[in-house]
C-alpha positions as a Markdown table, in Angstrom:
| # | Residue | x | y | z |
|---|---|---|---|---|
| 1 | Unk | 220.7 | -68.1 | 18.0 |
| 2 | Unk | 218.7 | -67.0 | 21.0 |
| 3 | Unk | 216.1 | -64.3 | 21.4 |
| 4 | Unk | 215.7 | -61.4 | 23.8 |
| 5 | Unk | 212.2 | -59.9 | 24.1 |
| 6 | Unk | 209.9 | -57.6 | 26.0 |
| 7 | Unk | 206.2 | -57.7 | 26.6 |
| 8 | Unk | 204.3 | -54.8 | 27.9 |
| 9 | Unk | 201.1 | -55.8 | 29.6 |
| 10 | Unk | 197.8 | -54.1 | 28.8 |
| 11 | Unk | 198.6 | -53.0 | 25.3 |
| 12 | Unk | 199.8 | -56.4 | 24.3 |
| 13 | Unk | 202.7 | -55.0 | 22.4 |
| 14 | Unk | 205.8 | -57.1 | 22.0 |
| 15 | Unk | 209.2 | -55.9 | 20.8 |
| 16 | Unk | 211.6 | -58.7 | 20.0 |
| 17 | Unk | 215.3 | -58.4 | 19.4 |
| 18 | Unk | 217.5 | -61.2 | 18.1 |
| 19 | Unk | 220.8 | -61.9 | 19.6 |
| 20 | Unk | 223.6 | -64.3 | 18.9 |
| 21 | Unk | 225.2 | -66.5 | 21.5 |
| 22 | Unk | 227.7 | -64.0 | 22.8 |
| 23 | Unk | 226.1 | -60.7 | 21.7 |
| 24 | Unk | 222.9 | -58.9 | 22.5 |
| 25 | Unk | 221.2 | -55.7 | 21.8 |
| 26 | Unk | 221.9 | -53.0 | 24.3 |
| 27 | Unk | 218.7 | -51.2 | 24.0 |
| 28 | Unk | 217.5 | -48.7 | 26.5 |
| 29 | Unk | 213.8 | -48.5 | 26.1 |
| 30 | Unk | 212.7 | -44.9 | 26.6 |
| 31 | Unk | 211.0 | -44.6 | 30.0 |
| 32 | Unk | 211.8 | -48.2 | 30.9 |
| 33 | Unk | 215.0 | -48.0 | 33.0 |
| 34 | Unk | 214.3 | -51.1 | 35.1 |
| 35 | Unk | 213.4 | -53.3 | 32.1 |
| 36 | Unk | 216.5 | -52.1 | 30.2 |
| 37 | Unk | 218.8 | -52.8 | 33.2 |
| 38 | Unk | 217.2 | -56.3 | 33.7 |
| 39 | Unk | 217.6 | -57.1 | 30.0 |
| 40 | Unk | 221.3 | -56.0 | 29.9 |
| 41 | Unk | 222.3 | -57.7 | 33.2 |
| 42 | Unk | 220.6 | -61.0 | 32.4 |
| 43 | Unk | 222.0 | -61.1 | 28.9 |
| 44 | Unk | 225.5 | -60.4 | 30.1 |
| 45 | Unk | 225.5 | -62.9 | 33.0 |
| 46 | Unk | 223.4 | -65.8 | 31.7 |
| 47 | Unk | 224.0 | -65.5 | 27.9 |
| 48 | Unk | 220.5 | -66.8 | 27.4 |
| 49 | Unk | 219.2 | -68.8 | 24.4 |
| 50 | Unk | 215.9 | -67.2 | 25.2 |
| 51 | Unk | 215.0 | -64.2 | 27.4 |
| 52 | Unk | 211.5 | -62.8 | 27.7 |
| 53 | Unk | 210.8 | -60.1 | 30.2 |
| 54 | Unk | 207.1 | -59.3 | 30.7 |
| 55 | Unk | 206.1 | -56.1 | 32.5 |
| 56 | Unk | 203.0 | -57.1 | 34.6 |
| 57 | Unk | 202.9 | -53.7 | 36.5 |
| 58 | Unk | 199.7 | -52.6 | 34.9 |
| 59 | Unk | 197.9 | -55.6 | 36.5 |
| 60 | Unk | 198.8 | -54.2 | 39.9 |
| 61 | Unk | 197.9 | -50.5 | 39.5 |
| 62 | Unk | 195.6 | -50.7 | 42.4 |
| 63 | Unk | 198.5 | -51.4 | 44.8 |
| 64 | Unk | 199.7 | -48.5 | 47.0 |
| 65 | Unk | 202.6 | -46.7 | 45.4 |
| 66 | Unk | 205.9 | -48.4 | 45.8 |
| 67 | Unk | 209.0 | -46.4 | 46.7 |
| 68 | Unk | 212.2 | -46.1 | 44.6 |
| 69 | Unk | 213.2 | -45.9 | 41.0 |
| 70 | Unk | 210.9 | -48.7 | 39.9 |
| 71 | Unk | 207.8 | -47.0 | 41.3 |
| 72 | Unk | 208.8 | -43.7 | 39.6 |
| 73 | Unk | 208.9 | -45.5 | 36.2 |
| 74 | Unk | 205.8 | -47.6 | 37.0 |
| 75 | Unk | 207.9 | -50.8 | 36.7 |
| 76 | Unk | 207.2 | -52.9 | 39.8 |
| 77 | Unk | 206.0 | -56.3 | 38.7 |
| 78 | Unk | 207.7 | -58.6 | 36.1 |
| 79 | Unk | 207.7 | -62.2 | 34.8 |
| 80 | Unk | 211.1 | -63.3 | 33.5 |
| 81 | Unk | 211.5 | -66.4 | 31.3 |
| 82 | Unk | 215.1 | -67.4 | 30.8 |
| 83 | Unk | 216.6 | -70.4 | 28.9 |
| 84 | Unk | 220.3 | -70.7 | 29.6 |
| 85 | Unk | 223.1 | -73.2 | 29.6 |
| 86 | Unk | 224.1 | -71.5 | 32.9 |
| 87 | Unk | 221.3 | -73.5 | 34.6 |
| 88 | Unk | 222.7 | -76.9 | 33.5 |
| 89 | Unk | 223.1 | -79.1 | 36.6 |
| 90 | Unk | 221.6 | -76.3 | 38.9 |
| 91 | Unk | 218.5 | -76.8 | 40.9 |
| 92 | Unk | 215.4 | -74.5 | 40.7 |
| 93 | Unk | 216.1 | -72.7 | 44.0 |
| 94 | Unk | 219.7 | -72.0 | 43.1 |
| 95 | Unk | 218.6 | -70.8 | 39.6 |
| 96 | Unk | 216.2 | -68.3 | 41.2 |
| 97 | Unk | 218.9 | -67.2 | 43.7 |
| 98 | Unk | 221.2 | -66.6 | 40.7 |
| 99 | Unk | 218.7 | -64.2 | 39.1 |
| 100 | Unk | 217.9 | -62.5 | 42.4 |
| 101 | Unk | 221.6 | -61.8 | 42.8 |
| 102 | Unk | 222.0 | -60.5 | 39.2 |
| 103 | Unk | 218.9 | -58.2 | 39.7 |
| 104 | Unk | 219.7 | -57.2 | 43.3 |
| 105 | Unk | 219.9 | -53.5 | 42.3 |
| 106 | Unk | 216.6 | -53.5 | 40.6 |
| 107 | Unk | 214.9 | -55.4 | 43.5 |
| 108 | Unk | 216.4 | -52.8 | 45.9 |
| 109 | Unk | 215.2 | -50.0 | 43.6 |
| 110 | Unk | 211.6 | -51.1 | 44.2 |
| 111 | Unk | 210.7 | -54.0 | 42.0 |
| 112 | Unk | 208.0 | -55.5 | 44.1 |
| 113 | Unk | 207.3 | -58.9 | 42.4 |
| 114 | Unk | 209.4 | -61.1 | 40.1 |
| 115 | Unk | 207.9 | -64.3 | 38.7 |
| 116 | Unk | 210.7 | -66.6 | 37.3 |
| 117 | Unk | 210.6 | -69.3 | 34.8 |
| 118 | Unk | 214.1 | -70.8 | 34.4 |
| 119 | Unk | 215.1 | -73.7 | 32.1 |
| 120 | Unk | 218.1 | -75.2 | 30.4 |
| 121 | Unk | 217.9 | -75.5 | 26.6 |
| 122 | Unk | 217.2 | -79.2 | 26.9 |
| 123 | Unk | 214.3 | -78.6 | 29.3 |
| 124 | Unk | 212.9 | -76.0 | 26.9 |
| 125 | Unk | 213.3 | -78.3 | 23.9 |
| 126 | Unk | 215.8 | -76.0 | 22.2 |
């Protein structure tokens, strides 16, 4: 079993959802369209053993307003931790490119920063 989770910065709240290897929770978090899309796409494409998406946008509230859907919802900065068999035998740069391709629509919609932590289950000790 893997896990899918969300962290919202500032308030320190965490909502965790369990998922089995080939299933996941399709949750649309009210007012969080970018997070919801990221969670769904990464779960579908990478079938992660662990997925934690942390919204760091509140740490960057002093930045000038971004444009696009991400700015409208206030979702512009994220840290994504993914543990997936899909990374087996794949170098770090290619892993990041895989995620950029999966999340292309969200990046084009105004996600300004994406910090990535990508590991295989063996690298993560799972």
